Short mmCIF file of C-alpha atoms in Angstrom, two decimals:
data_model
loop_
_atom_site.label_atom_id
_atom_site.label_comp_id
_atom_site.label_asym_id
_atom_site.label_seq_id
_atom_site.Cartn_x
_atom_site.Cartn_y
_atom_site.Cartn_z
CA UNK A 1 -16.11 -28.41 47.03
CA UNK A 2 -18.14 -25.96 48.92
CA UNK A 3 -21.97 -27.36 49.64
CA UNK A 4 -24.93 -24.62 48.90
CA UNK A 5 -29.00 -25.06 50.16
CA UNK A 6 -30.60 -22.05 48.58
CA UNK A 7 -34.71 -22.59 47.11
CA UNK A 8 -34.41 -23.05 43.05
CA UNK A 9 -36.84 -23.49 40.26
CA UNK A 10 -35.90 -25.24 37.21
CA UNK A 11 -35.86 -22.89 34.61
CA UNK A 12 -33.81 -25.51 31.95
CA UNK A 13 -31.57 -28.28 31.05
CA UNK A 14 -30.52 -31.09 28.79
CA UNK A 15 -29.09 -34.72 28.47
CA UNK A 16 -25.49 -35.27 29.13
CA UNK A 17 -23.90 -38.94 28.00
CA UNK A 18 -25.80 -41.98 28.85
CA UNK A 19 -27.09 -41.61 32.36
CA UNK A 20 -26.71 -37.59 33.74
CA UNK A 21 -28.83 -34.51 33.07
CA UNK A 22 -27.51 -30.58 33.22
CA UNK A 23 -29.97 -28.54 34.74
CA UNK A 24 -30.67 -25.13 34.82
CA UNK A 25 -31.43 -23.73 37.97
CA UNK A 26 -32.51 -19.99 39.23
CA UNK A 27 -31.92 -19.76 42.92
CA UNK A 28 -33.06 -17.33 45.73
CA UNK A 29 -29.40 -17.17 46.80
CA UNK A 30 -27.06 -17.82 44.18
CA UNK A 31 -29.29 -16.68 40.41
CA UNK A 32 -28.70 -18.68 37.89
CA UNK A 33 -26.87 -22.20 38.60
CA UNK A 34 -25.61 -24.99 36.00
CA UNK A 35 -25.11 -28.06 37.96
CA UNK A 36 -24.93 -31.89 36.30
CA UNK A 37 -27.47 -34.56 37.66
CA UNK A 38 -25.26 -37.72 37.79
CA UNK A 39 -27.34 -40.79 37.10
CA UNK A 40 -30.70 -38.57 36.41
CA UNK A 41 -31.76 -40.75 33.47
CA UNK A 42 -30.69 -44.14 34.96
CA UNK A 43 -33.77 -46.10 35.12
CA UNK A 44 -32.61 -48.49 38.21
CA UNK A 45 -31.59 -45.92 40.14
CA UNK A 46 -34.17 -43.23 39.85
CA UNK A 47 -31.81 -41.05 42.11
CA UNK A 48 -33.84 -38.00 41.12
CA UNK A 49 -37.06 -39.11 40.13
CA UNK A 50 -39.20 -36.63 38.39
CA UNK A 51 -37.98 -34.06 40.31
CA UNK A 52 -36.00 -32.27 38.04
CA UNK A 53 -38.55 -31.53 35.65
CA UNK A 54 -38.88 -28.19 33.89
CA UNK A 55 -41.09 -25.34 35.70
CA UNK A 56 -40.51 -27.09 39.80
CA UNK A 57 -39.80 -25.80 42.53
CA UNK A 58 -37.57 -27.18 45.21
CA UNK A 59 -34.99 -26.98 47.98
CA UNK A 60 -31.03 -27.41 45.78
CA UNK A 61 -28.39 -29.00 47.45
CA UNK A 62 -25.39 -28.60 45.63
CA UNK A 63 -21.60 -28.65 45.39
CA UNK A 64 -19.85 -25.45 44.07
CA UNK A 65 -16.88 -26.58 41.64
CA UNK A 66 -14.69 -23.23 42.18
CA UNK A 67 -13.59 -21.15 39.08
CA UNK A 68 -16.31 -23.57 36.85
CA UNK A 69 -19.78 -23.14 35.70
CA UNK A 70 -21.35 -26.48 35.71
CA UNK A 71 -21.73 -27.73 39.35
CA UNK A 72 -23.19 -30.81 40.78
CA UNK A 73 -26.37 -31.80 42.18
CA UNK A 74 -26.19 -33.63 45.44
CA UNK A 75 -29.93 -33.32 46.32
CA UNK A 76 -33.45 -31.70 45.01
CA UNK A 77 -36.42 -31.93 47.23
CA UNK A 78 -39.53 -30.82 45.77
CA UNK A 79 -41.47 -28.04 47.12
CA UNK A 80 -44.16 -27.37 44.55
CA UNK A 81 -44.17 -29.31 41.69
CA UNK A 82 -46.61 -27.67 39.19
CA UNK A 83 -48.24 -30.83 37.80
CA UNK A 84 -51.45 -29.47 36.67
CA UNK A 85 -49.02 -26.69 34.55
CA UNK A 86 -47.78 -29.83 32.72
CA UNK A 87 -51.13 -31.26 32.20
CA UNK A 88 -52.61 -28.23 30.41
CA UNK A 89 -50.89 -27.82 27.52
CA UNK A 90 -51.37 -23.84 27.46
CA UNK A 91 -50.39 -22.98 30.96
CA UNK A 92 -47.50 -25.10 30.70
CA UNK A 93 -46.43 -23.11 27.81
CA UNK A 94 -47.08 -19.71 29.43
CA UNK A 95 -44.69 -20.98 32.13
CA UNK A 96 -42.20 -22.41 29.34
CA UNK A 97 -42.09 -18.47 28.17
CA UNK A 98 -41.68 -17.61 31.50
CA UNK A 99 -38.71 -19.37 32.36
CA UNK A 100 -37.14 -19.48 29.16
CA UNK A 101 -36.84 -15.23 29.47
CA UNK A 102 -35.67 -15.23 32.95
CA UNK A 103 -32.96 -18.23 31.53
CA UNK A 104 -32.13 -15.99 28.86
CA UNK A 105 -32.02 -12.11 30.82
CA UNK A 106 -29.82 -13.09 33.31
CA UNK A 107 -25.84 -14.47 33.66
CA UNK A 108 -24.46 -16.64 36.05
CA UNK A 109 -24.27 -15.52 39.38
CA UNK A 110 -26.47 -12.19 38.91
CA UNK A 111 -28.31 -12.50 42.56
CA UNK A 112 -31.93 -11.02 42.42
CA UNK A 113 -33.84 -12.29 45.41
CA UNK A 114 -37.14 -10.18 44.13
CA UNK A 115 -36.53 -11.84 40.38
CA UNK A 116 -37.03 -14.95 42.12
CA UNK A 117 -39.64 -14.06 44.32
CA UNK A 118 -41.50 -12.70 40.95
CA UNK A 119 -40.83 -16.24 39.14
CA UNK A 120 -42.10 -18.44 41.81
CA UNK A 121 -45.21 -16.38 42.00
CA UNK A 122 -45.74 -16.28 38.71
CA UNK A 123 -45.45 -20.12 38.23
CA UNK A 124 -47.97 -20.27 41.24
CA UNK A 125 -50.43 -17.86 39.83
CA UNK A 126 -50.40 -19.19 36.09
CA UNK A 127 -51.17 -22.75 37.84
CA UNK A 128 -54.23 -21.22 39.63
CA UNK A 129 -55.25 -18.32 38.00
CA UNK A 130 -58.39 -18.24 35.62
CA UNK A 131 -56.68 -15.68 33.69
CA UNK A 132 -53.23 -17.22 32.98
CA UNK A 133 -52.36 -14.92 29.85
CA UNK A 134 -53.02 -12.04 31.28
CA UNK A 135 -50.82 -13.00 34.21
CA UNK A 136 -48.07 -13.83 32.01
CA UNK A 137 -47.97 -10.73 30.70
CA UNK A 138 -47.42 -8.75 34.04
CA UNK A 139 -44.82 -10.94 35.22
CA UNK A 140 -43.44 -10.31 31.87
CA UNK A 141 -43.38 -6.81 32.04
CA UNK A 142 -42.53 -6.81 35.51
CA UNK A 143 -39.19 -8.95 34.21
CA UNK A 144 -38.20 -6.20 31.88
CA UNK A 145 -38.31 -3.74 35.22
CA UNK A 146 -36.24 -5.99 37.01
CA UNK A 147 -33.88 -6.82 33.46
CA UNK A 148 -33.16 -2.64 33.45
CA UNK A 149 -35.51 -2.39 30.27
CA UNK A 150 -39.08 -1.53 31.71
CA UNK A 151 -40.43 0.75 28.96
CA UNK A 152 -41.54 4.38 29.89
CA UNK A 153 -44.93 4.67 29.55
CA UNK A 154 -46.28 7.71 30.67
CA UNK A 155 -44.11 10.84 28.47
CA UNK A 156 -42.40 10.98 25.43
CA UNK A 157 -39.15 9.04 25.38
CA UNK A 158 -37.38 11.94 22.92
CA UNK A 159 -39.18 15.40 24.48
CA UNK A 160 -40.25 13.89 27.80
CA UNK A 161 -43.67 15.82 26.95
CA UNK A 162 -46.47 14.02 28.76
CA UNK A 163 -48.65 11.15 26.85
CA UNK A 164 -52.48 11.89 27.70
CA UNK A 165 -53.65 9.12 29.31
CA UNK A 166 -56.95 8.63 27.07
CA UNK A 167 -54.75 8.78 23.71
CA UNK A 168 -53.36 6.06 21.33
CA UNK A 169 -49.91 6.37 21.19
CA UNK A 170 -46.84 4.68 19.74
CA UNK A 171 -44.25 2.77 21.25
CA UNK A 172 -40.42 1.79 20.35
CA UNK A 173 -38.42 -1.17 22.01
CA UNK A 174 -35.15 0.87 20.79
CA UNK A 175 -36.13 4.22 21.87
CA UNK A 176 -37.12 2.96 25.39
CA UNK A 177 -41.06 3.88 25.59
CA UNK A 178 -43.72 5.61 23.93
CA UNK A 179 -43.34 8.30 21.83
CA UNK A 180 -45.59 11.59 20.86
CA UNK A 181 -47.00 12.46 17.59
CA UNK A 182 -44.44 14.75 17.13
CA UNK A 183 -41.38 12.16 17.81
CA UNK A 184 -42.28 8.71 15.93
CA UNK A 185 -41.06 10.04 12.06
CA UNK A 186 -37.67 8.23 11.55
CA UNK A 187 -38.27 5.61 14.62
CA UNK A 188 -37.46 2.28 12.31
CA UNK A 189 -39.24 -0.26 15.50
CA UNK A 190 -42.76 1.55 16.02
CA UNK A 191 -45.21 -0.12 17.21
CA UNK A 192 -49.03 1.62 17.62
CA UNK A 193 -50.82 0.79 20.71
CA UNK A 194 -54.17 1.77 21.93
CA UNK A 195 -54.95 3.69 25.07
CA UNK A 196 -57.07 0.31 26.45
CA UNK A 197 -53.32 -1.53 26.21
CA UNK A 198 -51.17 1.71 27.60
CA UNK A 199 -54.05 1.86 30.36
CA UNK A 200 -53.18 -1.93 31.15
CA UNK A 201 -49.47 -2.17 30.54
CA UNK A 202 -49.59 1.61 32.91
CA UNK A 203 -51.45 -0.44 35.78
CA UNK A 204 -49.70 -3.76 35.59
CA UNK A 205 -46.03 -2.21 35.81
CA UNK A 206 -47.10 -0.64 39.50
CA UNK A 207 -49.11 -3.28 40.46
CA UNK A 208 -48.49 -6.73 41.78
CA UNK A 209 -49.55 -9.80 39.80
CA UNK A 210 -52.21 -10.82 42.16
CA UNK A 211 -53.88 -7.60 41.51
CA UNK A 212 -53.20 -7.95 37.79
CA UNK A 213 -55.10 -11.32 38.14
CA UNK A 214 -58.04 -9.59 38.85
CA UNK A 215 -58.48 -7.05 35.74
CA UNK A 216 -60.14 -8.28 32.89
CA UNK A 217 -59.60 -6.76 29.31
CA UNK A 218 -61.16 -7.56 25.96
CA UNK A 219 -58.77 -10.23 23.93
CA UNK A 220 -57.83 -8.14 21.08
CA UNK A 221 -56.48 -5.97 23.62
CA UNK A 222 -54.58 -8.77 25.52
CA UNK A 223 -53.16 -9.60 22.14
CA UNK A 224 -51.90 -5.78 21.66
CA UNK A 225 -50.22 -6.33 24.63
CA UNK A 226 -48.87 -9.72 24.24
CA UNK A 227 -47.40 -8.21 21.01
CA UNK A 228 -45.84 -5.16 23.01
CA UNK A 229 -44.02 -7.01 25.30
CA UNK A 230 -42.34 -10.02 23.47
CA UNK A 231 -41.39 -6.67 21.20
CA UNK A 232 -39.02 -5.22 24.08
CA UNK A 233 -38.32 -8.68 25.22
CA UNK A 234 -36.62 -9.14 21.83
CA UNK A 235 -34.83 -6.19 22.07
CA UNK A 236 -33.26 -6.99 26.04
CA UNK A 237 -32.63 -10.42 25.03
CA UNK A 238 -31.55 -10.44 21.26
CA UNK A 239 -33.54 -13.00 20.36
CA UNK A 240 -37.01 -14.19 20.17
CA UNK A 241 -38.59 -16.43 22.57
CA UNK A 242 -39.19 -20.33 21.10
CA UNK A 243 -41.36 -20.82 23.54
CA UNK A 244 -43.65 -17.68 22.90
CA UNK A 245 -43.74 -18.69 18.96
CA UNK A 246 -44.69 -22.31 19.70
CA UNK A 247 -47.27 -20.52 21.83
CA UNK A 248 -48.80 -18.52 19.06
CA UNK A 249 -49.53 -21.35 17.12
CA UNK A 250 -51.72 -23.65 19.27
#
């Protein structure tokens, strides 16, 4: 079985038998990785310790089982291990919704170096930043670049006529973007947003998330947003995000 070192953050995973783990992986070299944890969960042998907990970052060691999905851990050293994102209940949840839309916008062996790049820092930033939702929100919608399903914010998804800047528009996650006054009868998925969330959602997709980190906007507004993007998330993925709804309710 071939051996692979590539840098991997544990994006997932659940109990196998008595004694193993599967854990999801996404890794700097190889995406997304499957690999089983043999004697994880065995007490005596604490092979892994706590480092294969959800959200940390590490060096993977693993062995590739050719022509299958699930491979096998052989080592996980810990690099950062985002403690204080498990001991607030809020951040850890941002970066639950964080992971759990990378797990579920990418297959097996899809390679993205810069997705990676994007998750690490984002894990980093929610841990330190004083303004973790708003954070969350640009990695999110930097995701749905990287996923092929960044929205079009700037002209009209149907007449490609320009959206003023200082106008409410509307937007559609099946269209692809905001639409004009003109273009929204018949759209089934519309969703109004105000120019204070186009002006943030504009900034954030051509900005990095340390700049985002930065900005403040008024929470009704961060809401608007919030709402926006788990709308086109839905669409990319199929699905809503658990995490996000279990979010919502704290």
């Amino acid at each position: 079985m071939p051996l692979h070192s590539t840098e991997a953050i544990v994006i997932g995973g659940h109990d196998l038998a008595e004694a193993d783990r599967i854990v999801v992986f996404y890794t700097e070299a190889s995406g997304k990785v499957r690999a089983v944890a043999e004697g994880a969960r065995r007490i005596r042998t604490k092979r892994f310790g706590g480092n294969l907990q959800l959200l940390t970052r590490g060096q993977l060691v693993y062995f590739e089982r050719p022509s299958k999905t699930l491979h096998k851990v052989n080592e996980f050293a810990v690099i950062r291990s985002h403690q204080r994102l498990r001991e607030d209940l809020d951040r850890f949840m941002l970066g639950c919704v964080g992971v759990e839309a990378v797990a579920g916008g990418v297959e097996e062996g899809d390679v993205s170096p810069e997705l990676y790049r994007l998750l690490a820092e984002g894990l980093q930033l929610l841990e330190d930043s004083s303004r973790p939702h708003l954070v969350m929100q640009a990695f999110l919608l930097h995701l749905l670049r990287l996923l092929g399903y960044l929205p079009e914010l700037s002209v009209c998804v149907r007449c490609r006529k320009a959206v003023p800047s200082r106008d409410d528009a509307d937007l559609s996650p099946m269209q692809g973007g905001v639409l004009c006054a003109g273009c929204r009868s018949g759209v089934a998925d519309v969703l109004p947003a105000s120019a204070a969330a186009l002006a943030f959602l504009r900034g954030a997709s051509t900005s990095t998330l340390r700049i985002v980190d930065r900005v403040s906007i008024f929470p009704q507004v961060l809401q608007e947003v919030s709402d926006i993007l788990q709308a086109f998330l839905r669409h990319a993925l199929g699905r809503s995000l658990r995490s996000a709804e279990v979010l919502a309710r704290l």
